[in-house]
Amino acid sequence: NAGVTQTPKFRVLKTGQSMTLLCAQDMNHEYMYWYRQDPGMGLRLIHYSVGEGTTAKGEVPDGYNVSRLKKQNFLLGLESAAPSQTSVYFCASSYFGATDTQYFGPGTRLTVL
Amino acid sequence: GNSVTQMEGPVTLSEEAFLTINCTYTATGYPSLFWYVQYPGEGLQLLLKATKADDKGSNKGFEATYRKETTSFHLEKGSVQVSDSAVYFCALSEEYSGGGADGLTFGKGTHLIIQP
């Protein structure tokens, strides 16, 4: 039981490049989330999904897209990376919504030059 | 909208000292409240939670009580250890009246440093 895994762990991009971050969970959770963590800002919700085939915007969705084609995977895409997207990205999952514990992945550190 | 305010650190204590990290929240309804902990280089993990008013969450010697009247969820521990050094996040999640929920709203985090 691996829990929540994220690929890659580190990445450096140049401005304007694109990339996809992969999140996978093996706990059969319905809900999945993408957050970004910036110094002094805590974590902020980018996008989330309440089930396979669904996605919704969070607090800071601009510049990102997501897809949930399979229940166990949640992809976060950056179409044209900007330096403001330099951050640590965390994926999380939970079985239920508001009252349930979220399980977090180890994070992806992204630097955009 | 929802928000969480917690004391910002770093908070530096000696081993065996008493710990309090304050957390207050603003929410439109009746949120669930959480404390998550992040150890260096790792993702977040749940420390404790409370889902309704007057509930007390507890784990690993840490406690927090959901106080609706003061909109607070302060984290306490009677005797801290060096291994408690980490960043602590207070967070809330609210269920919509029609069912469903979006993600957690986090405070900015409190960096706790315990010296031997």
Short mmCIF file of C-alpha atoms in Angstrom, two decimals:
data_model
loop_
_atom_site.label_atom_id
_atom_site.label_comp_id
_atom_site.label_asym_id
_atom_site.label_seq_id
_atom_site.Cartn_x
_atom_site.Cartn_y
_atom_site.Cartn_z
CA ASN A 1 0.00 0.00 0.00
CA ALA A 2 1.93 3.01 -1.30
CA GLY A 3 -0.66 5.64 -0.31
CA VAL A 4 -0.31 8.82 -2.38
CA THR A 5 2.62 9.08 -4.77
CA GLN A 6 3.73 12.02 -6.91
CA THR A 7 5.88 12.12 -10.03
CA PRO A 8 8.35 13.78 -10.48
CA LYS A 9 9.91 14.85 -7.15
CA PHE A 10 11.84 17.77 -8.64
CA ARG A 11 11.65 19.67 -11.91
CA VAL A 12 13.20 22.79 -13.40
CA LEU A 13 11.41 24.47 -16.31
CA LYS A 14 12.07 27.50 -18.44
CA THR A 15 9.38 30.14 -18.81
CA GLY A 16 6.85 29.06 -21.42
CA GLN A 17 7.53 25.34 -21.18
CA SER A 18 4.78 22.88 -20.33
CA MET A 19 4.68 19.89 -18.01
CA THR A 20 2.34 17.47 -16.26
CA LEU A 21 2.52 16.39 -12.65
CA LEU A 22 1.11 12.97 -11.87
CA CYS A 23 -0.59 11.98 -8.64
CA ALA A 24 -1.60 8.39 -7.94
CA GLN A 25 -3.42 6.86 -4.96
CA ASP A 26 -4.12 3.23 -4.19
CA MET A 27 -6.70 3.73 -1.42
CA ASN A 28 -9.78 3.82 -3.67
CA HIS A 29 -10.47 7.41 -2.60
CA GLU A 30 -13.16 9.42 -4.32
CA TYR A 31 -11.74 12.89 -3.64
CA MET A 32 -8.41 14.15 -4.91
CA TYR A 33 -6.80 17.58 -4.56
CA TRP A 34 -3.89 19.65 -5.79
CA TYR A 35 -2.36 22.29 -3.51
CA ARG A 36 0.59 24.59 -3.82
CA GLN A 37 2.77 25.60 -0.88
CA ASP A 38 4.61 28.90 -0.90
CA PRO A 39 6.72 30.39 1.90
CA GLY A 40 4.56 32.27 4.41
CA MET A 41 1.35 31.36 2.56
CA GLY A 42 0.43 27.94 3.87
CA LEU A 43 -1.16 25.61 1.32
CA ARG A 44 -3.68 26.85 -1.23
CA LEU A 45 -6.09 24.70 -3.23
CA ILE A 46 -5.57 24.75 -7.00
CA HIS A 47 -8.10 22.21 -8.30
CA TYR A 48 -9.91 19.23 -6.91
CA SER A 49 -12.01 16.27 -8.01
CA VAL A 50 -14.94 14.59 -6.28
CA GLY A 51 -14.82 11.48 -8.45
CA GLU A 52 -13.62 9.96 -11.70
CA GLY A 53 -14.30 12.26 -14.64
CA THR A 54 -14.99 15.34 -12.48
CA THR A 55 -12.85 18.39 -11.75
CA ALA A 56 -13.49 21.74 -10.08
CA LYS A 57 -11.57 24.96 -9.46
CA GLY A 58 -10.09 25.83 -6.11
CA GLU A 59 -8.72 29.06 -4.76
CA VAL A 60 -5.85 29.59 -7.25
CA PRO A 61 -6.69 27.76 -10.51
CA ASP A 62 -5.31 30.23 -13.08
CA GLY A 63 -2.52 28.83 -15.25
CA TYR A 64 -3.30 25.20 -14.38
CA ASN A 65 -5.46 22.46 -15.84
CA VAL A 66 -6.36 19.07 -14.41
CA SER A 67 -7.80 15.75 -15.50
CA ARG A 68 -9.17 12.71 -13.66
CA LEU A 69 -9.66 10.06 -16.32
CA LYS A 70 -9.05 7.21 -13.89
CA LYS A 71 -10.18 7.14 -10.28
CA GLN A 72 -6.67 6.51 -8.97
CA ASN A 73 -4.91 9.27 -10.94
CA PHE A 74 -5.13 13.06 -10.87
CA LEU A 75 -2.99 15.04 -13.30
CA LEU A 76 -1.99 18.68 -12.96
CA GLY A 77 -0.85 20.46 -16.12
CA LEU A 78 1.00 23.69 -16.70
CA GLU A 79 0.56 24.74 -20.33
CA SER A 80 2.95 27.72 -20.29
CA ALA A 81 4.98 27.89 -17.10
CA ALA A 82 5.67 31.24 -15.43
CA PRO A 83 8.14 32.11 -12.63
CA SER A 84 5.13 32.76 -10.35
CA GLN A 85 4.41 29.03 -10.53
CA THR A 86 7.64 28.20 -8.75
CA SER A 87 6.37 26.33 -5.72
CA VAL A 88 6.05 22.99 -3.98
CA TYR A 89 3.01 21.08 -5.21
CA PHE A 90 1.18 18.59 -3.02
CA CYS A 91 -1.45 16.11 -4.03
CA ALA A 92 -3.90 14.71 -1.50
CA SER A 93 -6.81 12.30 -1.45
CA SER A 94 -9.70 11.39 0.82
CA TYR A 95 -12.61 8.99 0.73
CA PHE A 96 -15.24 11.40 1.92
CA GLY A 97 -15.32 15.19 1.73
CA ALA A 98 -15.33 17.75 4.50
CA THR A 99 -15.00 15.61 7.62
CA ASP A 100 -12.53 13.10 6.26
CA THR A 101 -8.76 12.98 6.68
CA GLN A 102 -6.77 13.96 3.62
CA TYR A 103 -3.67 11.89 2.83
CA PHE A 104 -0.85 13.82 1.26
CA GLY A 105 1.87 12.86 -1.17
CA PRO A 106 5.53 13.78 -0.63
CA GLY A 107 5.40 16.82 -2.91
CA THR A 108 6.96 18.03 -6.17
CA ARG A 109 9.37 20.95 -6.05
CA LEU A 110 9.02 22.97 -9.26
CA THR A 111 11.28 25.82 -10.26
CA VAL A 112 10.46 27.99 -13.27
CA LEU A 113 13.34 30.09 -14.55
CA GLY B 1 -15.06 33.22 2.52
CA ASN B 2 -13.42 30.84 4.93
CA SER B 3 -10.12 31.69 6.59
CA VAL B 4 -7.77 30.37 9.26
CA THR B 5 -5.42 32.48 11.35
CA GLN B 6 -2.66 30.93 13.41
CA MET B 7 0.29 32.30 15.28
CA GLU B 8 3.35 32.53 13.09
CA GLY B 9 6.72 31.38 14.24
CA PRO B 10 9.19 30.30 14.63
CA VAL B 11 8.25 29.20 18.11
CA THR B 12 11.26 28.00 20.06
CA LEU B 13 10.84 26.00 23.27
CA SER B 14 12.98 23.86 25.50
CA GLU B 15 12.33 20.15 25.80
CA GLU B 16 9.54 19.30 28.29
CA ALA B 17 8.00 22.78 28.03
CA PHE B 18 4.26 23.32 27.62
CA LEU B 19 3.12 24.12 24.09
CA THR B 20 0.20 26.20 22.86
CA ILE B 21 -0.29 27.17 19.22
CA ASN B 22 -3.29 29.43 18.72
CA CYS B 23 -5.70 28.97 15.84
CA THR B 24 -8.89 30.89 15.08
CA TYR B 25 -11.15 30.53 12.08
CA THR B 26 -13.86 32.22 10.06
CA ALA B 27 -16.46 30.08 8.32
CA THR B 28 -19.96 30.52 7.01
CA GLY B 29 -21.32 27.28 8.44
CA TYR B 30 -20.14 24.45 10.66
CA PRO B 31 -16.69 23.37 9.56
CA SER B 32 -14.56 20.42 10.53
CA LEU B 33 -11.24 21.46 12.05
CA PHE B 34 -7.85 19.84 11.64
CA TRP B 35 -4.24 20.08 12.72
CA TYR B 36 -1.72 18.76 10.21
CA VAL B 37 2.02 18.41 10.81
CA GLN B 38 4.83 18.62 8.26
CA TYR B 39 8.23 17.21 9.12
CA PRO B 40 11.24 18.47 7.13
CA GLY B 41 11.21 17.32 3.53
CA GLU B 42 7.91 15.47 3.85
CA GLY B 43 4.25 15.93 2.98
CA LEU B 44 1.60 16.79 5.52
CA GLN B 45 0.06 14.22 7.82
CA LEU B 46 -2.97 14.48 10.03
CA LEU B 47 -2.24 15.10 13.69
CA LEU B 48 -5.79 15.38 15.00
CA LYS B 49 -9.25 16.57 14.05
CA ALA B 50 -12.66 17.55 15.43
CA THR B 51 -15.85 17.58 13.42
CA LYS B 52 -18.32 19.34 15.71
CA ALA B 53 -18.42 21.90 18.48
CA ASP B 54 -16.95 20.86 21.87
CA ASP B 55 -15.25 17.81 20.35
CA LYS B 56 -11.67 17.25 21.50
CA GLY B 57 -9.16 15.77 19.10
CA SER B 58 -6.07 14.09 20.53
CA ASN B 59 -3.06 12.20 19.27
CA LYS B 60 0.56 11.63 20.40
CA GLY B 61 0.02 13.81 23.49
CA PHE B 62 -1.38 16.73 21.48
CA GLU B 63 -4.91 18.00 22.10
CA ALA B 64 -7.24 20.61 20.62
CA THR B 65 -10.86 21.45 21.45
CA TYR B 66 -13.35 22.80 18.92
CA ARG B 67 -14.69 26.02 20.50
CA LYS B 68 -17.55 27.40 18.45
CA GLU B 69 -18.20 30.35 20.78
CA THR B 70 -14.65 31.66 20.32
CA THR B 71 -14.15 30.15 16.81
CA SER B 72 -10.91 28.60 17.99
CA PHE B 73 -9.02 25.30 17.82
CA HIS B 74 -5.84 25.83 19.81
CA LEU B 75 -3.22 23.08 19.83
CA GLU B 76 -1.66 22.06 23.17
CA LYS B 77 0.87 19.59 24.46
CA GLY B 78 1.98 19.26 28.03
CA SER B 79 5.61 18.28 27.49
CA VAL B 80 7.24 18.68 24.10
CA GLN B 81 10.12 16.62 22.75
CA VAL B 82 12.85 17.40 20.22
CA SER B 83 11.07 15.05 17.82
CA ASP B 84 8.05 17.41 17.81
CA SER B 85 10.05 19.97 15.84
CA ALA B 86 8.06 20.52 12.65
CA VAL B 87 5.65 22.91 10.95
CA TYR B 88 2.07 22.75 12.24
CA PHE B 89 -0.91 23.77 10.12
CA CYS B 90 -4.41 24.50 11.34
CA ALA B 91 -7.06 23.89 8.68
CA LEU B 92 -10.80 23.74 8.14
CA SER B 93 -13.14 22.05 5.71
CA GLU B 94 -16.79 22.82 5.25
CA GLU B 95 -19.52 20.66 3.81
CA TYR B 96 -22.02 22.34 1.54
CA SER B 97 -25.69 22.28 2.45
CA GLY B 98 -26.44 20.21 -0.65
CA GLY B 99 -23.68 17.74 0.10
CA GLY B 100 -20.14 17.64 -1.20
CA ALA B 101 -17.16 19.72 -0.20
CA ASP B 102 -14.08 21.31 -1.63
CA GLY B 103 -10.62 21.21 -0.13
CA LEU B 104 -9.01 22.38 3.07
CA THR B 105 -8.43 26.02 3.95
CA PHE B 106 -5.09 26.27 5.73
CA GLY B 107 -3.46 28.72 8.07
CA LYS B 108 0.04 29.87 7.16
CA GLY B 109 1.74 27.37 9.44
CA THR B 110 3.73 27.62 12.66
CA HIS B 111 7.33 26.46 12.69
CA LEU B 112 8.06 24.81 16.04
CA ILE B 113 11.64 24.31 17.18
CA ILE B 114 12.33 22.27 20.32
CA GLN B 115 15.79 22.59 21.83
CA PRO B 116 17.30 19.85 24.01
#
